[in-house]
Amino acid sequence: MPIPGSGLAKGLAVTLRTMTKRAHTAQYPEVQPELPPRTRGVIGLFEENCTVCMLCARECPDWCIYIDSHKETVPAAAPGGRERSRNVLDRFAIDFSLCMYCGICIEVCPFDALFWSPEFEYAETDILELTHERDKLREWMWTVPAPPALDPAAEEPKEIAAARKAVEKAEAAAAAAAADAEPAAPAEPAAPETDAPNTPEGDA
C-alpha cells in the first residue's frame, strides 16, 4: 500500500533538484542550434531532376503539392527520326501550412528531385505566405547536407560498378585499336653471306 503523500514528495524532490541546477539558455537567434543530420526542416527541389511524373503530388496525403506543366516538342535527334514530346515544369509549390512532414513525397520520387533541408526559419505572419514556389524550394536545395560517406567495407554500388566496367572496357578497346593501327617496325636487312675460302686440310 503506497504511503499517503509519497507522490507529492517525489514531485517536490524533482522540483528541488531542478532548482539547484543552473539554467541553460540557448542564445537564439545569435547562436544557431546544432541540428541532427536528418532534421526534417523544409523540402528542397532539384528542378533539373524533375520529370513532372506527378508521383509526389498523387501520393501526398495532405494534397499540399501543386504542379503545373506543359508539353514541348523536341525535334528529332538524327535525320529521318521522329519528333518527341516532353513535359516542362511550369510550377512546383508546396503549402507548408498543410504539410505534415511525413516525407512520402521524397521517398516516392524516382528521380531524386526532392530532399530534406534542415532550414526551419520560414515563419510568416500570413498563412497564405506559407505556400512556397519552386524558386524558394530551389534556394533551400543548396542547404541540403551532403549524404554520409559509405562504409569502407560496404559493397560497391551497382551503378558505380557498371560505370567503372564500361569505362575499363572502352579503354581496353581503345588500346587494342591503337595497337592494331600502329605500323610494324621494318625488319633489319640481313648481312650478306660470304663464302669461306677453300683451303686444303693439310694447310690448316
Short mmCIF file of C-alpha atoms in Angstrom, two decimals:
data_model
loop_
_atom_site.label_atom_id
_atom_site.label_comp_id
_atom_site.label_asym_id
_atom_site.label_seq_id
_atom_site.Cartn_x
_atom_site.Cartn_y
_atom_site.Cartn_z
CA MET A 1 0.00 0.00 0.00
CA PRO A 2 1.55 3.34 -1.01
CA ILE A 3 2.27 5.82 1.70
CA PRO A 4 -0.09 8.78 1.57
CA GLY A 5 1.63 11.83 0.15
CA SER A 6 4.52 9.87 -1.46
CA GLY A 7 3.62 11.15 -4.92
CA LEU A 8 3.71 14.74 -3.70
CA ALA A 9 7.08 14.13 -2.05
CA LYS A 10 8.54 12.74 -5.28
CA GLY A 11 7.28 15.75 -7.21
CA LEU A 12 8.79 18.17 -4.70
CA ALA A 13 12.10 16.26 -4.88
CA VAL A 14 12.22 16.70 -8.65
CA THR A 15 11.43 20.39 -8.23
CA LEU A 16 14.22 20.85 -5.68
CA ARG A 17 16.78 19.05 -7.90
CA THR A 18 15.82 21.28 -10.82
CA MET A 19 16.03 24.46 -8.74
CA THR A 20 19.61 23.69 -7.75
CA LYS A 21 20.81 23.28 -11.35
CA ARG A 22 21.95 26.22 -13.39
CA ALA A 23 19.62 27.07 -16.25
CA HIS A 24 20.98 26.72 -19.78
CA THR A 25 19.69 29.43 -22.11
CA ALA A 26 20.06 29.00 -25.85
CA GLN A 27 21.19 32.33 -27.30
CA TYR A 28 18.96 32.07 -30.35
CA PRO A 29 18.99 33.65 -32.97
CA GLU A 30 22.53 34.91 -32.33
CA VAL A 31 23.70 31.31 -31.87
CA GLN A 32 22.19 28.79 -34.27
CA PRO A 33 21.24 25.40 -32.81
CA GLU A 34 23.16 22.27 -33.78
CA LEU A 35 20.61 20.18 -35.64
CA PRO A 36 20.79 16.41 -36.18
CA PRO A 37 21.91 15.31 -39.66
CA ARG A 38 18.45 14.02 -40.63
CA THR A 39 16.48 17.04 -39.45
CA ARG A 40 13.18 17.49 -41.28
CA GLY A 41 13.03 21.22 -41.83
CA VAL A 42 11.68 22.01 -45.28
CA ILE A 43 11.70 20.30 -48.67
CA GLY A 44 14.19 21.40 -51.31
CA LEU A 45 13.58 20.95 -55.04
CA PHE A 46 16.30 19.93 -57.51
CA GLU A 47 14.42 21.15 -60.57
CA GLU A 48 16.72 19.60 -63.16
CA ASN A 49 15.78 16.08 -62.00
CA CYS A 50 12.02 16.68 -62.02
CA THR A 51 10.22 14.98 -64.91
CA VAL A 52 6.69 16.08 -63.86
CA CYS A 53 5.70 12.47 -63.22
CA MET A 54 3.25 13.73 -60.54
CA LEU A 55 4.04 10.86 -58.17
CA CYS A 56 4.76 13.19 -55.26
CA ALA A 57 1.50 15.10 -55.72
CA ARG A 58 -0.56 11.91 -56.06
CA GLU A 59 0.98 10.21 -53.01
CA CYS A 60 0.84 13.26 -50.73
CA PRO A 61 -1.78 12.51 -48.02
CA ASP A 62 -2.39 16.23 -47.44
CA TRP A 63 -2.60 17.26 -51.11
CA CYS A 64 -0.27 20.16 -50.40
CA ILE A 65 1.88 19.88 -53.57
CA TYR A 66 0.81 21.86 -56.62
CA ILE A 67 2.38 21.12 -60.01
CA ASP A 68 1.68 22.68 -63.40
CA SER A 69 3.39 21.79 -66.66
CA HIS A 70 3.08 21.89 -70.42
CA LYS A 71 4.32 19.72 -73.27
CA GLU A 72 7.01 20.74 -75.72
CA THR A 73 8.01 19.07 -78.95
CA VAL A 74 11.63 18.01 -79.18
CA PRO A 75 13.00 17.83 -82.74
CA ALA A 76 14.46 14.58 -83.99
CA ALA A 77 18.00 13.93 -82.86
CA ALA A 78 19.01 12.41 -86.21
CA PRO A 79 17.81 12.94 -89.78
CA GLY A 80 14.84 10.73 -90.51
CA GLY A 81 13.96 10.33 -86.84
CA ARG A 82 10.65 11.25 -85.30
CA GLU A 83 9.88 14.15 -83.01
CA ARG A 84 9.31 13.54 -79.33
CA SER A 85 7.34 15.39 -76.67
CA ARG A 86 8.45 16.13 -73.12
CA ASN A 87 6.90 17.68 -70.03
CA VAL A 88 8.23 21.07 -68.97
CA LEU A 89 7.74 22.20 -65.38
CA ASP A 90 5.84 25.49 -65.02
CA ARG A 91 5.02 25.47 -61.31
CA PHE A 92 6.07 23.44 -58.30
CA ALA A 93 4.75 24.70 -54.97
CA ILE A 94 4.32 23.23 -51.50
CA ASP A 95 1.86 24.57 -48.94
CA PHE A 96 3.72 24.17 -45.65
CA SER A 97 0.63 25.17 -43.70
CA LEU A 98 -0.82 21.78 -44.73
CA CYS A 99 2.36 19.70 -44.91
CA MET A 100 2.77 17.23 -42.05
CA TYR A 101 6.42 16.45 -42.89
CA CYS A 102 5.80 12.75 -43.45
CA GLY A 103 8.44 12.58 -46.21
CA ILE A 104 6.35 10.40 -48.53
CA CYS A 105 6.95 12.72 -51.48
CA ILE A 106 10.71 12.41 -51.02
CA GLU A 107 10.54 8.63 -50.70
CA VAL A 108 8.41 8.05 -53.81
CA CYS A 109 10.30 10.44 -56.10
CA PRO A 110 12.02 8.10 -58.60
CA PHE A 111 14.41 10.75 -59.94
CA ASP A 112 15.83 12.26 -56.70
CA ALA A 113 14.29 15.68 -57.20
CA LEU A 114 13.15 16.27 -53.59
CA PHE A 115 15.37 16.39 -50.49
CA TRP A 116 15.08 17.27 -46.82
CA SER A 117 16.67 20.57 -45.87
CA PRO A 118 17.44 21.45 -42.22
CA GLU A 119 16.15 25.01 -42.74
CA PHE A 120 13.45 25.89 -40.23
CA GLU A 121 13.30 29.70 -40.24
CA TYR A 122 10.42 30.26 -42.62
CA ALA A 123 7.70 31.57 -40.31
CA GLU A 124 5.25 34.05 -41.84
CA THR A 125 2.67 36.44 -40.40
CA ASP A 126 0.14 35.41 -43.05
CA ILE A 127 -0.77 31.75 -43.55
CA LEU A 128 -1.11 32.34 -47.28
CA GLU A 129 2.60 33.13 -47.44
CA LEU A 130 3.45 29.57 -46.37
CA THR A 131 2.86 28.32 -49.91
CA HIS A 132 6.37 28.45 -51.33
CA GLU A 133 7.03 28.31 -55.05
CA ARG A 134 9.82 26.49 -56.86
CA ASP A 135 12.24 29.43 -56.67
CA LYS A 136 12.20 29.28 -52.87
CA LEU A 137 12.33 25.48 -52.90
CA ARG A 138 15.40 25.67 -55.13
CA GLU A 139 17.10 28.06 -52.70
CA TRP A 140 16.55 25.53 -49.92
CA MET A 141 18.08 22.83 -52.11
CA TRP A 142 21.54 24.35 -51.58
CA THR A 143 21.20 23.94 -47.82
CA VAL A 144 20.72 20.17 -48.07
CA PRO A 145 23.67 18.46 -46.31
CA ALA A 146 25.85 16.04 -48.24
CA PRO A 147 24.99 12.36 -47.80
CA PRO A 148 27.05 10.43 -45.26
CA ALA A 149 30.11 8.61 -46.51
CA LEU A 150 29.71 4.96 -47.39
CA ASP A 151 31.10 2.27 -45.15
CA PRO A 152 34.58 1.37 -46.47
CA ALA A 153 33.71 -2.31 -46.11
CA ALA A 154 30.40 -1.94 -47.97
CA GLU A 155 29.82 -3.43 -51.39
CA GLU A 156 30.34 -1.07 -54.31
CA PRO A 157 27.04 0.35 -55.63
CA LYS A 158 25.82 -1.40 -58.77
CA GLU A 159 25.60 1.84 -60.72
CA ILE A 160 29.22 2.75 -59.98
CA ALA A 161 30.41 -0.78 -60.67
CA ALA A 162 28.62 -0.83 -64.04
CA ALA A 163 30.02 2.58 -64.98
CA ARG A 164 33.55 1.53 -63.97
CA LYS A 165 33.35 -1.68 -66.01
CA ALA A 166 32.07 0.25 -69.02
CA VAL A 167 35.00 2.69 -68.77
CA GLU A 168 37.51 -0.15 -68.41
CA LYS A 169 36.00 -1.94 -71.43
CA ALA A 170 36.15 1.23 -73.53
CA GLU A 171 39.77 1.85 -72.53
CA ALA A 172 40.72 -1.74 -73.40
CA ALA A 173 39.02 -1.44 -76.80
CA ALA A 174 40.80 1.85 -77.48
CA ALA A 175 44.17 0.35 -76.53
CA ALA A 176 43.56 -2.66 -78.80
CA ALA A 177 42.58 -0.39 -81.70
CA ALA A 178 45.71 1.72 -81.18
CA ALA A 179 47.88 -1.39 -81.16
CA ASP A 180 46.33 -2.63 -84.42
CA ALA A 181 46.79 0.74 -86.10
CA GLU A 182 50.48 1.05 -85.10
CA PRO A 183 52.68 0.15 -88.15
CA ALA A 184 55.07 -2.78 -87.74
CA ALA A 185 58.75 -1.89 -87.38
CA PRO A 186 60.72 -2.64 -90.59
CA ALA A 187 62.96 -5.69 -90.37
CA GLU A 188 66.68 -5.08 -90.36
CA PRO A 189 68.44 -6.25 -93.55
CA ALA A 190 70.36 -9.47 -93.12
CA ALA A 191 74.13 -9.37 -93.52
CA PRO A 192 75.29 -10.83 -96.88
CA GLU A 193 76.74 -14.28 -96.66
CA THR A 194 80.40 -14.65 -97.82
CA ASP A 195 81.86 -17.92 -98.96
CA ALA A 196 84.81 -19.01 -96.91
CA PRO A 197 87.95 -19.75 -98.99
CA ASN A 198 88.55 -23.40 -99.69
CA THR A 199 91.81 -24.39 -98.07
CA PRO A 200 93.25 -27.85 -98.15
CA GLU A 201 93.16 -29.72 -94.90
CA GLY A 202 96.88 -30.11 -94.93
CA ASP A 203 97.39 -26.34 -94.94
CA ALA A 204 95.45 -25.94 -91.74
#
